[in-house]
């Protein structure tokens, strides 16, 4: 009955051999929650794949456990990545677990220490360069090509292998693949990984169909939708603020092969979906995560659904990763009243009237 | 294969009847992680029950799903609690999920908006009174006694019923009860709930033994250890900064009946355990959570263990709930270097030398 982690659960579908350590922090096995209120509202069956309950709070753990296990297998003592966000946290946690060193390279401009705190508490060594993010990634690639240090950015091919297990889980949890899968698109690695997973599970006879893939970029970073890189991408959904997606080609293939689409949503639509997830379903996700639901609501308004379809919305990260957006969005100062029963009851009734 | 939540999984052991809604956000089913590095170091088998991966990031979800389901069953439209922390987040999330209103009462002094943001994004209405926390709780009790509003603070008897399921899960995951269970003690409800759960599972024949209960208060809030309430409790572990535990009596009973103990740990020991959990095992927990491991390390130093015992450490909340402690604890500014391969390699080698 004890869950043993992704590598153990999906061993036969992963590049695992006798020398691969069964590394785990019990990543995966994340909830697939039926969104009851939203399903009723939209007339379709919406499920939320809540990846924020992975060990470091994002879907990145799925790819990282595979990449770090292979690094151990290959005799590496150190892993390295360029990242200021979820990737560095996942890399640092699995390096700690595996007893490896972890080096995180970041640009020295606009360092948000809060975002790095998670990687640092796991013991990662953080080095800031006097250059931008692209230059940081370039240096990581140069160093890892020449030294016995393993690159764990998304160009590491094992990352996508681990990430594809999310598609397996969705099929296992639903009993089959859903009709459609909606997913935020930033670097486009995750939509590529899900599509790979759905295809492999279908080929292995473990699902009867494959879903339409519905990918959603943020309007201010919609490189694929526009058909050209965005030089200065801007969106409140920082986790998908990427102007030149690394997995551009495979994302377009996923949409085409599945008869789905790559579309976009505005920051306003993202924030509205973010609030609805929390207030209507009780699920607190990162702002970028809400792009999937925002896209489904947009398509619903355009008459895309015929009714009754099963649609899985991928929620990529935990809302606790970026509490400042919640503070600004909730934005309400508490109502201050005297400390009497009467004053408090009056306040409750006032709030109920405002609501109604 | 799809997990259906606590009420469904442990239905026969809970106060559930045909009228009880099967409310869930997929709480429970949290990882039990074998702490490999720490087990080797201490010569015992340490497992981490990582409750931070509950839907709102703490163990409070277990009790709250039961309390809110019963509120719905009883026809309540509104739930209410006095809380500035994890309880309010859990109450707000399950109220949102169940379509109920949620009122959170807090004292108006020292409001930390960050801590309330989570409850507010789930749609809870927050009212601040011109009085202290005890007065807030008093008013909640007065109002809920007279109006059709359900009290969901820990005096709600269904809270402990839901919380005891964590003990069931530990037994199911290990195949039996562990030799010992180490747990942080603040309000003392959780140690009481675990002990109730272990006793009931044993009586039902679903485990062959019951663990010794090892509870740990923070030194600055060690009311039970001292045998008297602490008027101004102080500790970095805010979630257990409680000077007059509500479940004092049942916590002492748990320790006595199980031949365990209620002991204490210093803030320094808590912070050390907090860092070791992250850096040695890759698990990021709330500071208060680390009191369980800190206590086990303290007992180890005192020669308490004979070797080889199985000890489950309960980690009550997610580290992302309180990132400021991580920022202060990690405390290292990144090393800034020029953007050349040589400079970065030199920095890596320097960090490795410092590491020793």
mmCIF file of C-alpha atoms in Angstrom, chain A:
data_model
loop_
_atom_site.group_PDB
_atom_site.id
_atom_site.type_symbol
_atom_site.label_atom_id
_atom_site.label_comp_id
_atom_site.label_asym_id
_atom_site.label_seq_id
_atom_site.Cartn_x
_atom_site.Cartn_y
_atom_site.Cartn_z
ATOM 1 C CA UNK A 1 0.000 0.000 0.000
ATOM 2 C CA UNK A 2 2.992 2.291 0.445
ATOM 3 C CA UNK A 3 3.669 4.522 -2.551
ATOM 4 C CA UNK A 4 7.267 4.094 -3.690
ATOM 5 C CA UNK A 5 7.690 7.024 -6.094
ATOM 6 C CA UNK A 6 7.627 7.545 -9.841
ATOM 7 C CA UNK A 7 10.669 5.499 -10.838
ATOM 8 C CA UNK A 8 9.270 2.448 -9.046
ATOM 9 C CA UNK A 9 5.666 2.897 -10.183
ATOM 10 C CA UNK A 10 6.419 3.427 -13.890
ATOM 11 C CA UNK A 11 9.700 1.530 -14.095
ATOM 12 C CA UNK A 12 8.773 -0.389 -17.261
ATOM 13 C CA UNK A 13 8.011 2.830 -19.166
ATOM 14 C CA UNK A 14 11.214 4.660 -18.131
ATOM 15 C CA UNK A 15 14.928 4.423 -19.050
ATOM 16 C CA UNK A 16 15.739 2.442 -15.916
ATOM 17 C CA UNK A 17 18.219 -0.430 -15.634
ATOM 18 C CA UNK A 18 19.793 -2.375 -12.779
ATOM 19 C CA UNK A 19 22.320 0.396 -12.124
ATOM 20 C CA UNK A 20 19.698 3.142 -11.782
ATOM 21 C CA UNK A 21 19.067 4.061 -8.126
ATOM 22 C CA UNK A 22 15.386 4.123 -7.092
ATOM 23 C CA UNK A 23 15.681 7.730 -5.933
ATOM 24 C CA UNK A 24 12.474 9.264 -4.556
ATOM 25 C CA UNK A 25 10.918 11.984 -2.443
ATOM 26 C CA UNK A 26 7.497 10.464 -3.252
ATOM 27 C CA UNK A 27 7.004 12.784 -6.226
ATOM 28 C CA UNK A 28 3.968 12.169 -8.410
ATOM 29 C CA UNK A 29 0.799 10.473 -7.101
ATOM 30 C CA UNK A 30 -0.724 13.975 -7.111
ATOM 31 C CA UNK A 31 -4.467 14.589 -6.765
ATOM 32 C CA UNK A 32 -6.836 14.578 -9.736
ATOM 33 C CA UNK A 33 -9.698 16.600 -8.288
ATOM 34 C CA UNK A 34 -13.104 16.831 -9.934
ATOM 35 C CA UNK A 35 -13.959 20.550 -10.149
ATOM 36 C CA UNK A 36 -17.591 20.303 -9.166
ATOM 37 C CA UNK A 37 -18.657 23.943 -9.233
ATOM 38 C CA UNK A 38 -16.794 24.816 -12.442
ATOM 39 C CA UNK A 39 -17.986 21.663 -14.218
ATOM 40 C CA UNK A 40 -21.594 22.556 -13.461
ATOM 41 C CA UNK A 41 -21.034 26.133 -14.648
ATOM 42 C CA UNK A 42 -19.395 25.196 -17.950
ATOM 43 C CA UNK A 43 -21.322 22.021 -18.756
ATOM 44 C CA UNK A 44 -18.184 19.920 -19.150
ATOM 45 C CA UNK A 45 -16.343 17.599 -16.758
ATOM 46 C CA UNK A 46 -13.331 19.492 -15.464
ATOM 47 C CA UNK A 47 -10.616 17.713 -13.466
ATOM 48 C CA UNK A 48 -7.700 19.503 -11.811
ATOM 49 C CA UNK A 49 -4.305 17.732 -11.905
ATOM 50 C CA UNK A 50 -2.813 19.431 -8.833
ATOM 51 C CA UNK A 51 0.947 19.214 -9.397
ATOM 52 C CA UNK A 52 1.577 21.717 -6.601
ATOM 53 C CA UNK A 53 1.484 18.775 -4.161
ATOM 54 C CA UNK A 54 4.774 17.407 -5.481
ATOM 55 C CA UNK A 55 7.573 17.455 -2.849
ATOM 56 C CA UNK A 56 9.064 20.830 -3.852
ATOM 57 C CA UNK A 57 5.708 22.278 -4.926
ATOM 58 C CA UNK A 58 5.842 21.928 -8.717
ATOM 59 C CA UNK A 59 5.712 19.433 -11.605
ATOM 60 C CA UNK A 60 9.476 19.877 -12.055
ATOM 61 C CA UNK A 61 10.052 17.109 -9.493
ATOM 62 C CA UNK A 62 8.896 14.475 -12.000
ATOM 63 C CA UNK A 63 11.627 15.235 -14.516
ATOM 64 C CA UNK A 64 14.248 15.983 -11.894
ATOM 65 C CA UNK A 65 14.012 12.654 -10.061
ATOM 66 C CA UNK A 66 14.749 10.876 -13.356
ATOM 67 C CA UNK A 67 17.578 13.248 -14.331
ATOM 68 C CA UNK A 68 19.269 13.038 -10.918
ATOM 69 C CA UNK A 69 18.900 9.242 -10.727
ATOM 70 C CA UNK A 70 20.657 8.981 -14.102
ATOM 71 C CA UNK A 71 23.369 11.397 -12.916
ATOM 72 C CA UNK A 72 24.033 9.111 -9.943
ATOM 73 C CA UNK A 73 24.043 6.072 -12.238
ATOM 74 C CA UNK A 74 26.624 7.770 -14.452
ATOM 75 C CA UNK A 75 28.896 8.470 -11.492
ATOM 76 C CA UNK A 76 28.361 12.220 -11.364
ATOM 77 C CA UNK A 77 29.070 13.987 -8.055
ATOM 78 C CA UNK A 78 27.637 17.399 -9.004
ATOM 79 C CA UNK A 79 24.607 18.665 -10.927
ATOM 80 C CA UNK A 80 24.170 22.168 -12.326
ATOM 81 C CA UNK A 81 21.443 24.356 -13.797
ATOM 82 C CA UNK A 82 20.642 27.938 -14.707
ATOM 83 C CA UNK A 83 17.342 28.857 -13.040
ATOM 84 C CA UNK A 84 15.768 31.343 -10.670
ATOM 85 C CA UNK A 85 12.590 29.393 -10.041
ATOM 86 C CA UNK A 86 11.006 25.960 -9.731
ATOM 87 C CA UNK A 87 13.795 24.112 -11.557
ATOM 88 C CA UNK A 88 16.443 25.173 -9.049
ATOM 89 C CA UNK A 89 14.279 24.083 -6.094
ATOM 90 C CA UNK A 90 13.697 20.637 -7.619
ATOM 91 C CA UNK A 91 17.359 20.222 -8.575
ATOM 92 C CA UNK A 92 18.525 21.199 -5.094
ATOM 93 C CA UNK A 93 16.089 18.866 -3.307
ATOM 94 C CA UNK A 94 16.974 15.766 -5.337
ATOM 95 C CA UNK A 95 20.688 16.547 -5.157
ATOM 96 C CA UNK A 96 20.339 16.718 -1.350
ATOM 97 C CA UNK A 97 18.448 13.444 -1.307
ATOM 98 C CA UNK A 98 21.023 11.720 -3.556
ATOM 99 C CA UNK A 99 24.026 13.162 -1.735
ATOM 100 C CA UNK A 100 25.218 15.189 -4.763
ATOM 101 C CA UNK A 101 26.363 18.791 -4.917
ATOM 102 C CA UNK A 102 24.057 21.248 -6.692
ATOM 103 C CA UNK A 103 25.251 24.438 -8.390
ATOM 104 C CA UNK A 104 22.640 27.013 -9.452
ATOM 105 C CA UNK A 105 23.716 29.759 -11.844
ATOM 106 C CA UNK A 106 21.645 32.958 -11.994
ATOM 107 C CA UNK A 107 21.947 36.421 -13.543
ATOM 108 C CA UNK A 108 22.958 39.092 -11.024
ATOM 109 C CA UNK A 109 20.232 41.551 -12.051
ATOM 110 C CA UNK A 110 16.970 41.508 -10.146
ATOM 111 C CA UNK A 111 17.752 38.598 -7.868
ATOM 112 C CA UNK A 112 14.624 37.731 -5.925
ATOM 113 C CA UNK A 113 16.084 36.079 -2.826
ATOM 114 C CA UNK A 114 12.679 34.706 -1.871
ATOM 115 C CA UNK A 115 12.566 32.577 -4.988
ATOM 116 C CA UNK A 116 16.049 31.223 -4.298
ATOM 117 C CA UNK A 117 15.510 30.565 -0.599
ATOM 118 C CA UNK A 118 14.004 27.165 -1.287
ATOM 119 C CA UNK A 119 17.028 26.007 -3.329
ATOM 120 C CA UNK A 120 19.407 27.425 -0.725
ATOM 121 C CA UNK A 121 17.765 25.729 2.248
ATOM 122 C CA UNK A 122 18.198 22.411 0.383
ATOM 123 C CA UNK A 123 21.908 23.238 0.325
ATOM 124 C CA UNK A 124 22.411 24.353 -3.295
ATOM 125 C CA UNK A 125 25.383 26.646 -3.997
ATOM 126 C CA UNK A 126 24.165 29.742 -5.838
ATOM 127 C CA UNK A 127 26.492 31.696 -8.133
ATOM 128 C CA UNK A 128 25.360 34.960 -9.742
ATOM 129 C CA UNK A 129 27.068 36.086 -12.974
ATOM 130 C CA UNK A 130 27.403 39.588 -14.313
ATOM 131 C CA UNK A 131 25.321 38.726 -17.381
ATOM 132 C CA UNK A 132 21.768 37.777 -18.334
ATOM 133 C CA UNK A 133 19.899 34.460 -18.110
ATOM 134 C CA UNK A 134 20.828 33.284 -21.609
ATOM 135 C CA UNK A 135 24.501 33.834 -20.820
ATOM 136 C CA UNK A 136 24.073 31.845 -17.568
ATOM 137 C CA UNK A 137 22.620 28.919 -19.491
ATOM 138 C CA UNK A 138 25.438 29.170 -22.057
ATOM 139 C CA UNK A 139 28.073 28.935 -19.325
ATOM 140 C CA UNK A 140 26.273 25.968 -17.730
ATOM 141 C CA UNK A 141 26.373 24.182 -21.092
ATOM 142 C CA UNK A 142 30.060 24.988 -21.618
ATOM 143 C CA UNK A 143 31.092 23.791 -18.174
ATOM 144 C CA UNK A 144 28.999 20.621 -18.137
ATOM 145 C CA UNK A 145 30.340 19.676 -21.591
ATOM 146 C CA UNK A 146 33.940 19.748 -20.323
ATOM 147 C CA UNK A 147 33.714 18.695 -16.669
ATOM 148 C CA UNK A 148 32.177 15.713 -14.851
ATOM 149 C CA UNK A 149 29.187 17.856 -13.845
ATOM 150 C CA UNK A 150 25.669 16.937 -15.018
ATOM 151 C CA UNK A 151 23.471 19.545 -16.703
ATOM 152 C CA UNK A 152 19.891 19.304 -15.395
ATOM 153 C CA UNK A 153 18.226 22.122 -17.336
ATOM 154 C CA UNK A 154 15.437 21.037 -19.697
ATOM 155 C CA UNK A 155 17.923 20.080 -22.443
ATOM 156 C CA UNK A 156 18.742 17.066 -20.251
ATOM 157 C CA UNK A 157 16.805 14.331 -22.114
ATOM 158 C CA UNK A 158 15.812 12.478 -18.934
ATOM 159 C CA UNK A 159 13.743 15.423 -17.717
ATOM 160 C CA UNK A 160 11.012 14.818 -20.310
ATOM 161 C CA UNK A 161 11.060 11.076 -19.549
ATOM 162 C CA UNK A 162 10.188 11.715 -15.912
ATOM 163 C CA UNK A 163 7.662 14.401 -16.775
ATOM 164 C CA UNK A 164 5.677 12.171 -19.130
ATOM 165 C CA UNK A 165 4.584 10.072 -16.117
ATOM 166 C CA UNK A 166 2.002 12.762 -15.335
ATOM 167 C CA UNK A 167 0.077 11.601 -18.426
ATOM 168 C CA UNK A 168 0.275 7.997 -17.201
ATOM 169 C CA UNK A 169 -1.139 9.036 -13.829
ATOM 170 C CA UNK A 170 -4.022 10.953 -15.401
ATOM 171 C CA UNK A 171 -4.991 7.824 -17.375
ATOM 172 C CA UNK A 172 -4.673 5.576 -14.320
ATOM 173 C CA UNK A 173 -6.724 7.947 -12.165
ATOM 174 C CA UNK A 174 -9.521 8.433 -14.722
ATOM 175 C CA UNK A 175 -9.487 4.840 -15.972
ATOM 176 C CA UNK A 176 -8.665 6.119 -19.467
ATOM 177 C CA UNK A 177 -7.263 9.214 -21.184
ATOM 178 C CA UNK A 178 -9.539 12.292 -20.962
ATOM 179 C CA UNK A 179 -11.096 13.869 -24.065
ATOM 180 C CA UNK A 180 -8.860 16.915 -23.705
ATOM 181 C CA UNK A 181 -5.912 18.116 -21.658
ATOM 182 C CA UNK A 182 -5.448 21.855 -20.995
ATOM 183 C CA UNK A 183 -1.988 23.028 -19.960
ATOM 184 C CA UNK A 184 0.011 26.253 -19.489
ATOM 185 C CA UNK A 185 2.750 26.740 -22.109
ATOM 186 C CA UNK A 186 5.976 28.562 -21.229
ATOM 187 C CA UNK A 187 9.131 26.743 -22.239
ATOM 188 C CA UNK A 188 6.769 24.151 -23.815
ATOM 189 C CA UNK A 189 8.550 21.156 -22.286
ATOM 190 C CA UNK A 190 5.556 20.064 -20.219
ATOM 191 C CA UNK A 191 3.013 19.906 -23.073
ATOM 192 C CA UNK A 192 5.615 17.932 -25.067
ATOM 193 C CA UNK A 193 6.124 15.534 -22.150
ATOM 194 C CA UNK A 194 2.387 14.954 -21.595
ATOM 195 C CA UNK A 195 1.852 14.244 -25.293
ATOM 196 C CA UNK A 196 4.750 11.781 -25.310
ATOM 197 C CA UNK A 197 3.225 10.086 -22.263
ATOM 198 C CA UNK A 198 -0.278 9.849 -23.726
ATOM 199 C CA UNK A 199 1.087 8.398 -26.979
ATOM 200 C CA UNK A 200 3.218 5.795 -25.177
ATOM 201 C CA UNK A 201 0.407 4.723 -22.845
ATOM 202 C CA UNK A 202 -1.945 4.373 -25.810
ATOM 203 C CA UNK A 203 0.606 2.337 -27.762
ATOM 204 C CA UNK A 204 1.120 0.118 -24.701
ATOM 205 C CA UNK A 205 -2.615 -0.550 -24.612
ATOM 206 C CA UNK A 206 -3.107 1.141 -21.256
ATOM 207 C CA UNK A 207 -5.603 3.724 -22.583
ATOM 208 C CA UNK A 208 -8.145 3.485 -25.408
ATOM 209 C CA UNK A 209 -7.623 6.999 -26.768
ATOM 210 C CA UNK A 210 -5.432 10.090 -26.748
ATOM 211 C CA UNK A 211 -6.657 13.534 -25.645
ATOM 212 C CA UNK A 212 -6.698 16.732 -27.671
ATOM 213 C CA UNK A 213 -3.871 18.871 -26.344
ATOM 214 C CA UNK A 214 -4.913 22.460 -25.535
ATOM 215 C CA UNK A 215 -1.883 24.626 -24.716
ATOM 216 C CA UNK A 216 -2.161 28.188 -23.443
ATOM 217 C CA UNK A 217 0.556 30.845 -23.519
ATOM 218 C CA UNK A 218 0.263 34.141 -21.654
ATOM 219 C CA UNK A 219 -0.617 36.977 -24.056
ATOM 220 C CA UNK A 220 2.551 38.920 -23.217
ATOM 221 C CA UNK A 221 4.727 35.885 -23.983
ATOM 222 C CA UNK A 222 2.853 34.203 -26.851
ATOM 223 C CA UNK A 223 5.773 33.307 -29.092
ATOM 224 C CA UNK A 224 4.203 30.152 -30.552
ATOM 225 C CA UNK A 225 0.829 31.815 -31.181
ATOM 226 C CA UNK A 226 2.559 34.738 -32.938
ATOM 227 C CA UNK A 227 5.022 32.502 -34.716
ATOM 228 C CA UNK A 228 8.067 34.477 -33.580
ATOM 229 C CA UNK A 229 10.145 34.880 -30.401
ATOM 230 C CA UNK A 230 9.076 37.643 -27.998
ATOM 231 C CA UNK A 231 12.108 39.740 -27.068
ATOM 232 C CA UNK A 232 10.760 41.117 -23.810
ATOM 233 C CA UNK A 233 8.070 38.731 -22.559
ATOM 234 C CA UNK A 234 5.845 40.135 -19.822
ATOM 235 C CA UNK A 235 3.110 38.483 -17.750
ATOM 236 C CA UNK A 236 2.068 38.170 -14.126
ATOM 237 C CA UNK A 237 2.419 34.392 -14.592
ATOM 238 C CA UNK A 238 6.204 34.393 -14.072
ATOM 239 C CA UNK A 239 6.590 30.629 -14.478
ATOM 240 C CA UNK A 240 5.528 30.926 -18.170
ATOM 241 C CA UNK A 241 7.192 34.296 -18.898
ATOM 242 C CA UNK A 242 9.342 32.863 -21.682
ATOM 243 C CA UNK A 243 9.814 34.515 -25.075
ATOM 244 C CA UNK A 244 11.578 31.735 -26.972
ATOM 245 C CA UNK A 245 10.349 28.287 -25.852
ATOM 246 C CA UNK A 246 12.998 25.557 -25.942
ATOM 247 C CA UNK A 247 10.450 22.874 -26.934
ATOM 248 C CA UNK A 248 8.622 25.014 -29.503
ATOM 249 C CA UNK A 249 8.635 22.402 -32.286
ATOM 250 C CA UNK A 250 7.403 19.467 -30.179
ATOM 251 C CA UNK A 251 4.654 21.626 -28.656
ATOM 252 C CA UNK A 252 3.329 22.514 -32.114
ATOM 253 C CA UNK A 253 3.482 18.834 -33.074
ATOM 254 C CA UNK A 254 1.530 17.869 -29.940
ATOM 255 C CA UNK A 255 -1.227 20.331 -30.859
ATOM 256 C CA UNK A 256 -1.338 19.245 -34.512
ATOM 257 C CA UNK A 257 -1.109 15.481 -34.002
ATOM 258 C CA UNK A 258 -3.801 15.568 -31.315
ATOM 259 C CA UNK A 259 -6.090 17.960 -33.255
ATOM 260 C CA UNK A 260 -5.760 20.418 -30.393
ATOM 261 C CA UNK A 261 -4.351 23.930 -30.426
ATOM 262 C CA UNK A 262 -1.879 26.403 -28.943
ATOM 263 C CA UNK A 263 -3.839 29.465 -27.873
ATOM 264 C CA UNK A 264 -3.320 32.354 -25.441
ATOM 265 C CA UNK A 265 -4.930 34.009 -22.413
ATOM 266 C CA UNK A 266 -4.592 37.508 -20.975
ATOM 267 C CA UNK A 267 -3.249 38.295 -17.498
ATOM 268 C CA UNK A 268 -6.776 39.340 -16.549
ATOM 269 C CA UNK A 269 -8.142 35.944 -17.595
ATOM 270 C CA UNK A 270 -5.324 34.214 -15.702
ATOM 271 C CA UNK A 271 -6.015 36.151 -12.490
ATOM 272 C CA UNK A 272 -9.742 35.504 -12.749
ATOM 273 C CA UNK A 273 -9.163 31.764 -13.172
ATOM 274 C CA UNK A 274 -6.623 31.844 -10.297
ATOM 275 C CA UNK A 275 -9.249 33.316 -7.983
ATOM 276 C CA UNK A 276 -12.002 30.993 -9.163
ATOM 277 C CA UNK A 277 -9.840 27.921 -8.517
ATOM 278 C CA UNK A 278 -9.333 28.995 -4.912
ATOM 279 C CA UNK A 279 -12.754 30.422 -4.116
ATOM 280 C CA UNK A 280 -14.957 27.916 -5.986
ATOM 281 C CA UNK A 281 -12.932 24.696 -5.686
ATOM 282 C CA UNK A 282 -10.626 25.293 -2.706
ATOM 283 C CA UNK A 283 -7.460 24.770 -4.780
ATOM 284 C CA UNK A 284 -4.589 27.265 -4.466
ATOM 285 C CA UNK A 285 -2.232 27.138 -7.466
ATOM 286 C CA UNK A 286 0.575 29.310 -8.837
ATOM 287 C CA UNK A 287 -0.727 32.100 -11.112
ATOM 288 C CA UNK A 288 0.863 30.452 -14.185
ATOM 289 C CA UNK A 289 -1.047 27.248 -13.378
ATOM 290 C CA UNK A 290 -4.348 29.033 -13.841
ATOM 291 C CA UNK A 291 -3.597 29.581 -17.552
ATOM 292 C CA UNK A 292 -5.016 26.101 -18.198
ATOM 293 C CA UNK A 293 -8.397 26.853 -16.635
ATOM 294 C CA UNK A 294 -8.389 30.387 -18.098
ATOM 295 C CA UNK A 295 -7.967 28.836 -21.545
ATOM 296 C CA UNK A 296 -10.815 26.380 -20.993
ATOM 297 C CA UNK A 297 -13.109 29.228 -19.906
ATOM 298 C CA UNK A 298 -12.081 31.209 -23.013
ATOM 299 C CA UNK A 299 -12.798 28.269 -25.343
ATOM 300 C CA UNK A 300 -16.122 27.695 -23.579
ATOM 301 C CA UNK A 301 -17.129 31.290 -24.267
ATOM 302 C CA UNK A 302 -16.230 30.767 -27.937
ATOM 303 C CA UNK A 303 -18.480 27.688 -28.140
ATOM 304 C CA UNK A 304 -15.628 25.201 -28.529
ATOM 305 C CA UNK A 305 -17.180 22.451 -26.372
ATOM 306 C CA UNK A 306 -20.285 20.483 -27.297
ATOM 307 C CA UNK A 307 -20.990 19.555 -23.673
ATOM 308 C CA UNK A 308 -20.020 16.681 -21.371
ATOM 309 C CA UNK A 309 -16.394 16.402 -22.526
ATOM 310 C CA UNK A 310 -13.839 15.349 -19.907
ATOM 311 C CA UNK A 311 -11.165 18.037 -19.661
ATOM 312 C CA UNK A 312 -8.114 17.769 -17.386
ATOM 313 C CA UNK A 313 -6.578 21.132 -16.419
ATOM 314 C CA UNK A 314 -2.938 20.814 -15.369
ATOM 315 C CA UNK A 315 -2.095 23.036 -12.369
ATOM 316 C CA UNK A 316 1.692 23.098 -12.516
ATOM 317 C CA UNK A 317 2.650 24.632 -9.158
ATOM 318 C CA UNK A 318 1.608 25.388 -5.573
ATOM 319 C CA UNK A 319 0.097 28.788 -4.776
ATOM 320 C CA UNK A 320 2.370 29.033 -1.729
ATOM 321 C CA UNK A 321 5.291 29.499 -4.163
ATOM 322 C CA UNK A 322 4.118 33.025 -4.982
ATOM 323 C CA UNK A 323 2.010 34.343 -2.078
ATOM 324 C CA UNK A 324 2.456 37.983 -3.088
ATOM 325 C CA UNK A 325 0.039 37.608 -5.984
ATOM 326 C CA UNK A 326 -2.541 36.209 -3.555
ATOM 327 C CA UNK A 327 -2.020 39.121 -1.179
ATOM 328 C CA UNK A 328 -2.493 41.626 -3.999
ATOM 329 C CA UNK A 329 -5.396 39.735 -5.564
ATOM 330 C CA UNK A 330 -7.346 39.091 -2.370
ATOM 331 C CA UNK A 331 -6.446 42.694 -1.656
ATOM 332 C CA UNK A 332 -8.931 43.186 1.160
ATOM 333 C CA UNK A 333 -7.977 44.646 4.488
ATOM 334 C CA UNK A 334 -9.776 42.848 7.322
ATOM 335 C CA UNK A 335 -12.850 44.590 8.683
ATOM 336 C CA UNK A 336 -11.925 45.970 12.135
ATOM 337 C CA UNK A 337 -14.650 46.016 14.811
ATOM 338 C CA UNK A 338 -14.938 46.277 18.631
ATOM 339 C CA UNK A 339 -14.541 43.066 20.661
ATOM 340 C CA UNK A 340 -18.198 42.390 21.358
ATOM 341 C CA UNK A 341 -20.465 39.639 20.152
ATOM 342 C CA UNK A 342 -22.911 42.224 18.765
ATOM 343 C CA UNK A 343 -20.276 44.095 16.751
ATOM 344 C CA UNK A 344 -18.943 40.862 15.232
ATOM 345 C CA UNK A 345 -22.441 39.572 14.337
ATOM 346 C CA UNK A 346 -23.217 42.897 12.715
ATOM 347 C CA UNK A 347 -20.006 42.641 10.675
ATOM 348 C CA UNK A 348 -20.897 39.094 9.563
ATOM 349 C CA UNK A 349 -24.321 40.238 8.430
ATOM 350 C CA UNK A 350 -22.829 43.220 6.592
ATOM 351 C CA UNK A 351 -20.357 40.938 4.753
ATOM 352 C CA UNK A 352 -23.197 38.576 3.813
ATOM 353 C CA UNK A 353 -25.253 41.477 2.417
ATOM 354 C CA UNK A 354 -22.273 42.723 0.353
ATOM 355 C CA UNK A 355 -21.769 39.190 -0.973
ATOM 356 C CA UNK A 356 -25.413 38.680 -1.880
#
